[in-house]
Coordinates of C-alpha atoms and ligand atoms in Angstrom, one line a residue:
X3 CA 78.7 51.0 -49.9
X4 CA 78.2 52.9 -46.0
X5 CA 78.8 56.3 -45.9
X6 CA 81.5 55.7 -43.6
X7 CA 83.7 54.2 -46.6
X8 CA 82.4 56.2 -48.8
X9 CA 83.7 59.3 -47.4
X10 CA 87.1 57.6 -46.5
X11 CA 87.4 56.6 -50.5
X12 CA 86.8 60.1 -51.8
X13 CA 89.1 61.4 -49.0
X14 CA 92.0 58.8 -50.2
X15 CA 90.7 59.9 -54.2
X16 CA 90.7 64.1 -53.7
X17 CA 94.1 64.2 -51.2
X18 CA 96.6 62.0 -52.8
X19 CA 99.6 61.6 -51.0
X20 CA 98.1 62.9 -47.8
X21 CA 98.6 59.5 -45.7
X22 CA 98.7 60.8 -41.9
X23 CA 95.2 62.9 -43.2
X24 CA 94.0 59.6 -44.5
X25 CA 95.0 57.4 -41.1
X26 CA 93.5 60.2 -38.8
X27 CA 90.4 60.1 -41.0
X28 CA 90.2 56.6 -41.1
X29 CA 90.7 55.9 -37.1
X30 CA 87.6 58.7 -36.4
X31 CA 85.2 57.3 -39.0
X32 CA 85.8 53.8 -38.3
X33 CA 84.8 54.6 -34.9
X34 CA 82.0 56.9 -35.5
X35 CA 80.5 54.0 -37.8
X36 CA 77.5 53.0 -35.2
X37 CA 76.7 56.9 -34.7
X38 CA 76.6 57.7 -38.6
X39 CA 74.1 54.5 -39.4
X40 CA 72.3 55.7 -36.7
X41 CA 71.3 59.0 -38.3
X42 CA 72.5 58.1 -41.8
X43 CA 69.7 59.7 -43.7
X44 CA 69.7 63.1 -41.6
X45 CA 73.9 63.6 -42.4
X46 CA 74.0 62.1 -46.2
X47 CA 71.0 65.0 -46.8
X48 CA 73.1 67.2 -45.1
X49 CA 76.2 65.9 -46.8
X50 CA 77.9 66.2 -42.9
X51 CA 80.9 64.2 -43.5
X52 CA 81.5 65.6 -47.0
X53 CA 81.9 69.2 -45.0
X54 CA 83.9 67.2 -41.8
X55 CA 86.5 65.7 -43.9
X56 CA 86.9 69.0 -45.4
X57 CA 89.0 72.0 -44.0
X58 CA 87.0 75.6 -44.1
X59 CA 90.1 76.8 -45.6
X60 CA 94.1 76.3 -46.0
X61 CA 96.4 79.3 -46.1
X62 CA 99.5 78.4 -47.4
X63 CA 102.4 80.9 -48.1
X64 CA 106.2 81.7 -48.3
X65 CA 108.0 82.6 -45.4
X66 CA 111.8 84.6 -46.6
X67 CA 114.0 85.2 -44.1
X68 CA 117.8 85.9 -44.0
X69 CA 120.4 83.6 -41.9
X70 CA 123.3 84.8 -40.0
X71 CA 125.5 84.8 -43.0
X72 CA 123.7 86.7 -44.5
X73 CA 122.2 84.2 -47.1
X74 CA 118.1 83.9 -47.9
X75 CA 115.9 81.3 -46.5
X76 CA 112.7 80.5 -47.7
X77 CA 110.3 78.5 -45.9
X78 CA 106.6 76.9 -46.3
X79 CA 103.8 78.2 -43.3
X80 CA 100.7 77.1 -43.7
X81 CA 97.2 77.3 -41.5
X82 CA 94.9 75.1 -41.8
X83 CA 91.1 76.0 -40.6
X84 CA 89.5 73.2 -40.4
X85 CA 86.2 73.6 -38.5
X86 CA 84.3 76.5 -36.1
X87 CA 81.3 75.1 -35.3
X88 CA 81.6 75.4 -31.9
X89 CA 84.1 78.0 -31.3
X90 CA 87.2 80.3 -33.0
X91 CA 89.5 77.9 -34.3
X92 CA 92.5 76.7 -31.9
X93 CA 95.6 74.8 -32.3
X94 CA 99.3 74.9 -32.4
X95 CA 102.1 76.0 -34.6
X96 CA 104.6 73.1 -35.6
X97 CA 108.2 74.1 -36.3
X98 CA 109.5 71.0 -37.8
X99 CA 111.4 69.8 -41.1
X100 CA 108.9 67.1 -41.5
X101 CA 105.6 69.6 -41.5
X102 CA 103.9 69.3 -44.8
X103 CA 100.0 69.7 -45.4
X104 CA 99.5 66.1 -44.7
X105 CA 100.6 66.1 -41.1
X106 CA 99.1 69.9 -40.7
X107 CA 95.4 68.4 -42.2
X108 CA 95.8 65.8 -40.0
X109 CA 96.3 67.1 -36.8
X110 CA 94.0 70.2 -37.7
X111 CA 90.9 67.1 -38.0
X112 CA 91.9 65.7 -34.5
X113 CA 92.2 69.1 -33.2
X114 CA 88.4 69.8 -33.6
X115 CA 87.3 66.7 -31.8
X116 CA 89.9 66.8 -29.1
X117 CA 88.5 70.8 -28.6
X118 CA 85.2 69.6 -28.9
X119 CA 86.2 66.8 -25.5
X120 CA 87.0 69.8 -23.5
X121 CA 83.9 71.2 -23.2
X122 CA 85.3 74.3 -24.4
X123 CA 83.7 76.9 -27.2
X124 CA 87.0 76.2 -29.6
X125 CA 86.9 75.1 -32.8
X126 CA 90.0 73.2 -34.6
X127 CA 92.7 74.1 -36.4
X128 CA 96.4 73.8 -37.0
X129 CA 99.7 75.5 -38.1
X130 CA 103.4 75.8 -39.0
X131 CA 106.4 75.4 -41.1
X132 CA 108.9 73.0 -42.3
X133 CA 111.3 75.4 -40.5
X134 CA 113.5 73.9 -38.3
X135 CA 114.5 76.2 -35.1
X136 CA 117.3 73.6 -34.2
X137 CA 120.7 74.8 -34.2
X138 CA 119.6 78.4 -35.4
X139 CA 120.8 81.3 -33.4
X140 CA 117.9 83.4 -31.7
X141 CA 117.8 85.9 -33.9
X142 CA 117.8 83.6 -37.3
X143 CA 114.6 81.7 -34.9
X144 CA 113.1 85.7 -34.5
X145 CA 114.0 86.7 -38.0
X146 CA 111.8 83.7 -38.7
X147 CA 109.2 84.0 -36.7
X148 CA 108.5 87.8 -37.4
X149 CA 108.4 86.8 -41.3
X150 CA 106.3 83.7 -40.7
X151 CA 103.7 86.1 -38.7
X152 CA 103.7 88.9 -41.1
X153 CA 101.7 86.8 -43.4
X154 CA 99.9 84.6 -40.9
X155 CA 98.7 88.0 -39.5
X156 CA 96.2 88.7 -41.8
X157 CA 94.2 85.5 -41.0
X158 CA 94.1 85.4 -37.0
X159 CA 92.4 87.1 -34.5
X160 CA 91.4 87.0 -30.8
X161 CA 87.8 85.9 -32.3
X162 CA 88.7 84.4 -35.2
X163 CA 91.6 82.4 -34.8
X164 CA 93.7 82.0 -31.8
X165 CA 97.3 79.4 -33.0
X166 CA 99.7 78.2 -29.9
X167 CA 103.0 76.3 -29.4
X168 CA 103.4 72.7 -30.7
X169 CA 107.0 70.9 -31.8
X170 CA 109.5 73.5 -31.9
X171 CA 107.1 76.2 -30.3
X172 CA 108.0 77.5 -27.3
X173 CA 108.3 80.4 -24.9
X174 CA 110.6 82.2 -27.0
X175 CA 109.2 81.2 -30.1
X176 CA 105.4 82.7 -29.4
X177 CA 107.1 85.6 -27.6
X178 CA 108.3 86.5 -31.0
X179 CA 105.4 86.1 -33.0
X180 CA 103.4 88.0 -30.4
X181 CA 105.8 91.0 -30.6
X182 CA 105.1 91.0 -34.4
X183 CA 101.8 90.6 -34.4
X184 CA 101.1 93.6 -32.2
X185 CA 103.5 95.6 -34.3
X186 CA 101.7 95.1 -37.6
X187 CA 97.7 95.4 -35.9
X188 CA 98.4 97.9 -33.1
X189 CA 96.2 94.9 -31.1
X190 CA 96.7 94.2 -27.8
X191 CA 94.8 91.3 -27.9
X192 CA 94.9 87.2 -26.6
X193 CA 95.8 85.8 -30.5
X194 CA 98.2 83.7 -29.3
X195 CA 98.4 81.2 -26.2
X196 CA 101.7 80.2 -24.2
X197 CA 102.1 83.4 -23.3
X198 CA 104.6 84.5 -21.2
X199 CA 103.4 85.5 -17.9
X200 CA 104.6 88.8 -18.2
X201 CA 102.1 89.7 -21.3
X202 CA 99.4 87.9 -20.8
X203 CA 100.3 83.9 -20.4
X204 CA 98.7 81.9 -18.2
X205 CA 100.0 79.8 -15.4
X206 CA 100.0 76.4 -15.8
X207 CA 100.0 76.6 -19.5
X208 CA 103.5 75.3 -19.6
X209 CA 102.8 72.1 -17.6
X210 CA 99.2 71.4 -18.7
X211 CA 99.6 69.0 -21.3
X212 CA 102.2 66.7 -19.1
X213 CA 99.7 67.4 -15.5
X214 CA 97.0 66.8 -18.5
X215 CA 97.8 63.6 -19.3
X216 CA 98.8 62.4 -16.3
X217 CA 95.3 63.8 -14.3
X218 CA 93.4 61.3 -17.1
X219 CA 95.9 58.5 -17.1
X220 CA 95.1 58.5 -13.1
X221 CA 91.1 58.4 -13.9
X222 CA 91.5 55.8 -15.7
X223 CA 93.2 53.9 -13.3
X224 CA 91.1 54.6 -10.5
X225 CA 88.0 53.4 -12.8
X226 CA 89.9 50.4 -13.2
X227 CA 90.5 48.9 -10.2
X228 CA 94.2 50.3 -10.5
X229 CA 96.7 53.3 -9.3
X230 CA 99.2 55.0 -10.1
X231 CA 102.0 55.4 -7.1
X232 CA 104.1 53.0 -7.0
X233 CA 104.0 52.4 -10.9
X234 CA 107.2 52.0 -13.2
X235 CA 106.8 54.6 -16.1
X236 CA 108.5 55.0 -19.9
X237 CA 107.9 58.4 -21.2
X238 CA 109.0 59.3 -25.0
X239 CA 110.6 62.4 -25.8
X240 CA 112.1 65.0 -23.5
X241 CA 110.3 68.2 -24.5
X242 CA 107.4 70.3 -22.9
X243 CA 104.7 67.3 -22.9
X244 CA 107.6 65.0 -22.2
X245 CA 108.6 66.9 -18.9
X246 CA 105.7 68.0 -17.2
X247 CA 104.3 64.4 -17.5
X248 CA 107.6 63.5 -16.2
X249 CA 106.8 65.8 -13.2
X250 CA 103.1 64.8 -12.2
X251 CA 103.9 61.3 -12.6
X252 CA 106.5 61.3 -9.9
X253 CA 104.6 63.6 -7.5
X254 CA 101.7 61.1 -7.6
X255 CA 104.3 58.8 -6.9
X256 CA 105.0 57.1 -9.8
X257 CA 108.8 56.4 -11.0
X258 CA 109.6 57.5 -14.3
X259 CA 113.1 55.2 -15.8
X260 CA 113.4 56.7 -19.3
X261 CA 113.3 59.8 -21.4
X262 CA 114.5 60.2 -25.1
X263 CA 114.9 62.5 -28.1
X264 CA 115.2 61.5 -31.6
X265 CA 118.5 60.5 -31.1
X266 CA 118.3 58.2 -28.3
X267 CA 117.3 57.6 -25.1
X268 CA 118.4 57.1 -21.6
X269 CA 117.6 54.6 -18.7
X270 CA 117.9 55.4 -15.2
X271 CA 116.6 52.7 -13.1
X272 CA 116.7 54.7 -10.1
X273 CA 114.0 57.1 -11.7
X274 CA 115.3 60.4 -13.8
X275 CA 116.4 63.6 -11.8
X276 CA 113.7 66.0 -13.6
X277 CA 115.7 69.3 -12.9
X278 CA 119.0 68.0 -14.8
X279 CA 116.3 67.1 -17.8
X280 CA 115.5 70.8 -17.4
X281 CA 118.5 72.0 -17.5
X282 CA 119.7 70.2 -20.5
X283 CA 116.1 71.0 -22.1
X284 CA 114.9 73.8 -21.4
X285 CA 118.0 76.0 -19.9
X286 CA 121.2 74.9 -22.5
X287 CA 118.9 73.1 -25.4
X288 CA 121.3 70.3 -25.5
X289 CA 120.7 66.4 -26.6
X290 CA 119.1 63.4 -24.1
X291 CA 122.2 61.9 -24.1
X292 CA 123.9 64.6 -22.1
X293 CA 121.9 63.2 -19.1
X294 CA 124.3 59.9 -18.9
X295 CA 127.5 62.2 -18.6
X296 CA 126.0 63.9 -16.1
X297 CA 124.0 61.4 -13.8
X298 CA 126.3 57.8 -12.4
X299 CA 124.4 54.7 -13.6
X300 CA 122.5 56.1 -16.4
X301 CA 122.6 55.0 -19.2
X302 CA 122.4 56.0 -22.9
X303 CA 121.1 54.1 -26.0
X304 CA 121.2 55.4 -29.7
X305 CA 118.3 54.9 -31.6
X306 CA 114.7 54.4 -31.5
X307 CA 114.5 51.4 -29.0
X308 CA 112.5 53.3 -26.1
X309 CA 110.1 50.9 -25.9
X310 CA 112.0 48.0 -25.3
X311 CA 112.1 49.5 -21.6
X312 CA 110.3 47.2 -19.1
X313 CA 107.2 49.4 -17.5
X314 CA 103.8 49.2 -16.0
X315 CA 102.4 52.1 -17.9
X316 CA 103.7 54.1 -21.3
X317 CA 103.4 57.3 -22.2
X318 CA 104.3 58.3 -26.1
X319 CA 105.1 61.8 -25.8
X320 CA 107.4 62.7 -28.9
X321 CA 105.6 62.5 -32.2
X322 CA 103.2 60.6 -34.7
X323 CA 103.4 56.8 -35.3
X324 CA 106.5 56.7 -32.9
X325 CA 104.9 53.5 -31.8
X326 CA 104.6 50.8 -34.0
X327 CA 102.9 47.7 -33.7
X328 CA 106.3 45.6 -33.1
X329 CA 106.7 48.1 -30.3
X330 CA 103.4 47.5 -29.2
X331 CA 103.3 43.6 -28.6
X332 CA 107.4 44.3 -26.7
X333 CA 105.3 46.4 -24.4
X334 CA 102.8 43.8 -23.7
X335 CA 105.1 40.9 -23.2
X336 CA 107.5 43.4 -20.9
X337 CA 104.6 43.3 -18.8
X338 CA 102.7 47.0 -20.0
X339 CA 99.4 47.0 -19.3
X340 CA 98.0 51.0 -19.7
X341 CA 98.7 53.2 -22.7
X342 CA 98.3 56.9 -22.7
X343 CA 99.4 59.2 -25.5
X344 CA 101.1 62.8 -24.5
X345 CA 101.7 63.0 -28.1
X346 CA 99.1 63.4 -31.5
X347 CA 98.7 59.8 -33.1
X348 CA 102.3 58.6 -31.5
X349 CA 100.6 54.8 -31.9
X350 CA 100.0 53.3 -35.6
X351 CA 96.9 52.0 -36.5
X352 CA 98.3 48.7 -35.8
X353 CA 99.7 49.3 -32.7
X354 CA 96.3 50.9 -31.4
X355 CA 93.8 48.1 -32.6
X356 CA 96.5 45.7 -30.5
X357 CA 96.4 47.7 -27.6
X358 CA 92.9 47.6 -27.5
X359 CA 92.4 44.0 -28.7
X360 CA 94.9 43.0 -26.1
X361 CA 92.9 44.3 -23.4
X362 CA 95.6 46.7 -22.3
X363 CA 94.0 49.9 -20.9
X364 CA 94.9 52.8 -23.8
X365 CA 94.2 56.5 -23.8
X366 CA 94.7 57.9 -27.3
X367 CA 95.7 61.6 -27.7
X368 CA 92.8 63.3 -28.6
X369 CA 91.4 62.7 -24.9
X370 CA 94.9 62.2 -23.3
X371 CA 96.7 65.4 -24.5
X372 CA 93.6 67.9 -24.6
X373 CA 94.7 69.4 -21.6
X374 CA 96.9 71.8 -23.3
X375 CA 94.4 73.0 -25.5
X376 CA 91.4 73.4 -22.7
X377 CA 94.4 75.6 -20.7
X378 CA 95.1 77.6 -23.9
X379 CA 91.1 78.2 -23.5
X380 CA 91.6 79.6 -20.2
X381 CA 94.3 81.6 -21.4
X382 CA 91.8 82.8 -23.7
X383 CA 89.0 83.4 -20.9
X384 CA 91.3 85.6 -18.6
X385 CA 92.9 87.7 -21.7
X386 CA 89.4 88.7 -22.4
X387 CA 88.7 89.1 -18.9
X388 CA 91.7 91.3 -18.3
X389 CA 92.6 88.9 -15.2
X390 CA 95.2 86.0 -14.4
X391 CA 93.7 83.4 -12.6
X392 CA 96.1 81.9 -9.8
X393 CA 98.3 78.5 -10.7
X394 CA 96.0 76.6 -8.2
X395 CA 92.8 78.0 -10.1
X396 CA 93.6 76.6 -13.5
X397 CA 95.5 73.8 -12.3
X398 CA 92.1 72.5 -10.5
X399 CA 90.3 73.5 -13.5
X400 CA 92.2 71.5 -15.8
X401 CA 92.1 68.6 -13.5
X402 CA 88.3 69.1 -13.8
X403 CA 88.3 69.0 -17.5
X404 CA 90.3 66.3 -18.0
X405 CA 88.2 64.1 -15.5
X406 CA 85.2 64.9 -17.4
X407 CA 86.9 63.9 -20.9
X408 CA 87.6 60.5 -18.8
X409 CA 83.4 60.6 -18.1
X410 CA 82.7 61.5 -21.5
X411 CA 84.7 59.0 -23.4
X412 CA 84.0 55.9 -21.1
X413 CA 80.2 57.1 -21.3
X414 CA 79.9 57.0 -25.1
X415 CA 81.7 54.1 -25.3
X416 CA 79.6 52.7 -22.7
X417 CA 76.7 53.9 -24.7
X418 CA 77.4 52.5 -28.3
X419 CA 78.1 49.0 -26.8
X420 CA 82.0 48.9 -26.6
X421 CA 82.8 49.7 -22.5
X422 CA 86.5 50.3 -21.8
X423 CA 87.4 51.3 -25.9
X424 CA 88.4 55.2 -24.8
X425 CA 89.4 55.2 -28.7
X426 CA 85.5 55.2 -29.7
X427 CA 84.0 56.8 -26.8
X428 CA 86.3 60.1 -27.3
X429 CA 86.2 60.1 -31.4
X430 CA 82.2 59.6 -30.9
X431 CA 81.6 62.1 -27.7
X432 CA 83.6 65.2 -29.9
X433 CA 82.0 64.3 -32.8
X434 CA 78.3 64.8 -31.3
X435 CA 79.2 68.2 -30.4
X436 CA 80.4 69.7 -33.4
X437 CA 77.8 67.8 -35.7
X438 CA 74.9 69.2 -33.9
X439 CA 76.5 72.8 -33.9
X440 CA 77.2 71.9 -37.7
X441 CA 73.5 70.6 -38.3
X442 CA 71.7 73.7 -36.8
X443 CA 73.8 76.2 -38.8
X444 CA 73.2 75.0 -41.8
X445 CA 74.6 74.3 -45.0
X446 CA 77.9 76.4 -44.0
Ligands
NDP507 P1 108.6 69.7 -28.1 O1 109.2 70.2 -29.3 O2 108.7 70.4 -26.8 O3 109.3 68.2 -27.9 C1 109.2 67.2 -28.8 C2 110.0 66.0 -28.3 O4 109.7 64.9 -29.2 C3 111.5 66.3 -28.3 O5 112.1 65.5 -27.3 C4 111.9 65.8 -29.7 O6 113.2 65.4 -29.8 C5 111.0 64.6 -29.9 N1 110.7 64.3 -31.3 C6 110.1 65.2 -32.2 N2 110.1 64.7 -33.4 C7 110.6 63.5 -33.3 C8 110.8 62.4 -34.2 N3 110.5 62.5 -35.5 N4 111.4 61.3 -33.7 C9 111.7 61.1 -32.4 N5 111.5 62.1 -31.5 C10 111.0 63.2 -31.9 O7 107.1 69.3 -28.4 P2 105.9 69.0 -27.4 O8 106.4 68.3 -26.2 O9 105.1 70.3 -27.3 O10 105.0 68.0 -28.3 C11 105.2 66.6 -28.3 C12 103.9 66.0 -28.9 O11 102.8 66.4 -28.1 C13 103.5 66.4 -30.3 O12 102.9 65.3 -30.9 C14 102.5 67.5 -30.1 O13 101.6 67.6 -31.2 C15 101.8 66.9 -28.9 N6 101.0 67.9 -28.1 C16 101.6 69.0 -27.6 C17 100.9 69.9 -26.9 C18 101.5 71.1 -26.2 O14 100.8 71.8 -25.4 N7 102.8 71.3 -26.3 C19 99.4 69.8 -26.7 C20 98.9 68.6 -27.3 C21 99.7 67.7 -28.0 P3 114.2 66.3 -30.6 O15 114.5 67.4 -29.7 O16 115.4 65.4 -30.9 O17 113.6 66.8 -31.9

């Protein structure tokens, strides 16, 4: 048997249950399939994959906390350290009911090629709690937080390990962990990213991830003969990714008809007014739906039928396998022809091998969405520094960044035989990186 499916049956055999680990696992070796033969002797001795599939550590703890009726809460947090070759480890928190060490493992393992794509000296890793900050009053979300970080506290560190926002992480939310964490170390130090801009937050963190996207969807247009103004867009959820994609999509001139939550979504074929979005978002916290009682002529659906939406390009932007490969083939005879994912893994397997079989142009998240991460690295940079760079500085920096993923994803995929599959090229262009830092440190 390869090594490849080797390593994928003793991942499947040791983490029952796990099945978002398994997928992730299974997308990035399948793709890294021509690399590994190529230098199978050198990483078997080495037992490389045994150690990549394989998080450095999981911290995994209770979180108590008391509502506003007085009643105890307990929660799961977890941290998951997967890999610091190359750099501190770095990725977000995820408040969510659905977190579980499955989804955490699996984003931790794209995390550390997706780091790797930036360029960046930042390893991977990943966070949360099956918390769920929805409908919970600010201080029941602050009670929370300052519990979750008590623990989570012990484990971090400017050098060591530096978590950000993800679902249900915001603003407010790392405001509060910050607070804590400099409460119980005395540290004034850049552990967290999304700052606020008051106490050490970067601009441009808050939009990177949408401008991110949307800098790399562009690329890839150009590359391809294509462009982007003029375009008709469907973008998946309504939070931060959601938004700010929203918001560099239109200003390169592109008209984005439809938003949603995991309720519904709504339709506005006239293109969506971004700042009522951000009002019901970001200012009141409200539901998608609230947009079509507040705009004439748009229109709100129940349910998960986003997709069905006629569009040029598509941008999942919510959450994993929101995309399914039904979804996929509506897309393509709607008349769809470029894929880029805001979001981690928002396409199933199935819906990703169509995309690519189908000759539609697709982006997957590792490349597409590292944009917040690389900014959360510059956040990193100017803590350390004791500066704040201007919005225009990082904004042109991340534009950089995310033009060089495009460059180094269409040149390994150029470069293993299989031009135009972004899929490969990014999986196999992180995955050099860390293996050689892995390689020359030894058997760590
Ligand atoms: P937010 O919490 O700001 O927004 C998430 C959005 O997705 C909301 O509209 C939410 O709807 C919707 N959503 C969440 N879960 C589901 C679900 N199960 N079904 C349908 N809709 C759902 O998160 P972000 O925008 O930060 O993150 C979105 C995605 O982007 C995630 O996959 C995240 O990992 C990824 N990402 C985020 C980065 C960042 O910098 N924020 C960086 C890189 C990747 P509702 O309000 O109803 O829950």
């Amino acid at each position: 048997m390869s090594y490849v499916d080797e390593i994928y049956e003793r991942v499947v055999e040791q983490n029952p249950g796990e099945k978002e680990f398994h997928q992730a696992v299974k997308e990035v070796l399948d793709s890294l399939r021509l690399v590994i033969e190529a230098n199978e002797e050198k990483y078997r001795k080495a037992a490389l994959l045994e150690r990549l599939v394989e998080p450095e550590r999981i911290i995994s703890f209770r979180v108590p906390w008391v509502d506003d009726a007085g009643n105890v809460q307990v929660n799961k947090g977890y941290r998951v350290q997967f890999n610091s070759a190359i750099g501190p480890y770095k990725g977000g928190l995820r408040l969510h009911p659905s977190v579980n060490q499955s989804i955490l493992k699996f984003l931790g393992f794209e995390q550390v090629f997706k780091n790797s794509l930036t360029g960046l000296p930042i390893g991977g890793g990943k966070g949360g709690s099956n918390f769920d900050p929805k409908g919970k009053s600010d201080r029941e979300v602050m009670a929370f937080c300052q519990s979750f970080m008590t623990e989570l506290s012990k484990y971090i560190g400017a050098d060591q390990d530096v978590p950000a926002g993800d679902i249900g992480v915001g603003g407010r939310e790392i405001g509060y962990m910050y607070g804590q964490y400099k409460r119980l170390t005395g540290l004034y130090e850049g552990v967290l990213t999304g700052k606020g801009l008051t106490y050490g937050g970067s601009l441009a963190r808050t939009q990177a991830t949408g401008y991110g996207l949307v800098y790399i969807l562009d690329e890839m247009l150009k590359h391809n003969g294509k462009e982007l103004a003029g375009k008709t867009v469907v973008i998946s959820g309504s939070g931060n990714v959601a938004i700010y994609a929203t918001e560099k999509a239109q200003q390169l001139g592109a008209k984005v008809v439809a938003l949603s939550d995991s309720n519904g979504y709504i339709y506005d074929k006239e293109g969506i007014k971004l700042d009522v979005v951000k009002q019901i978002k970001e200012v009141r916290r409200g539901r998608i739906k609230e947009y079509a009682d507040e705009v004439a002529g748009a229109v709100y659906t129940e349910g998960k039928g986003i997709w069905t939406v006629p569009c040029d390009i598509a941008l999942p932007c919510a959450t994993q396998n929101e995309l399914n490969l039904e979804d996929a083939k509506t897309l393509k005879s709607n008349g769809c022809f470029v894929v880029a994912e805001g979001a981690n893994m928002p396409s199933t397997r199935e819906a990703t091998d169509f995309f690519l079989e189908s000759g539609m142009l697709f982006m997957p998240g590792k490349a597409a969405n590292a944009g917040g991460v690389a900014t959360s690295a510059l956040e990193m940079s100017q803590n350390s520094q004791r500066l704040s760079w201007s919005f225009e500085e990082v904004d042109a920096k991340l534009k950089d960044i995310m033009v060089n993923i495009y460059a180094k994803a269409a040149d390994a995929a150029e470069r293993y035989g299989v031009p135009g599959n972004y899929v490969a090229g990014a999986n196999i262009a992180g995955f050099e990186k860390v293996a050689e830092a892995m390689m020359a440190q030894g058997i760590v």
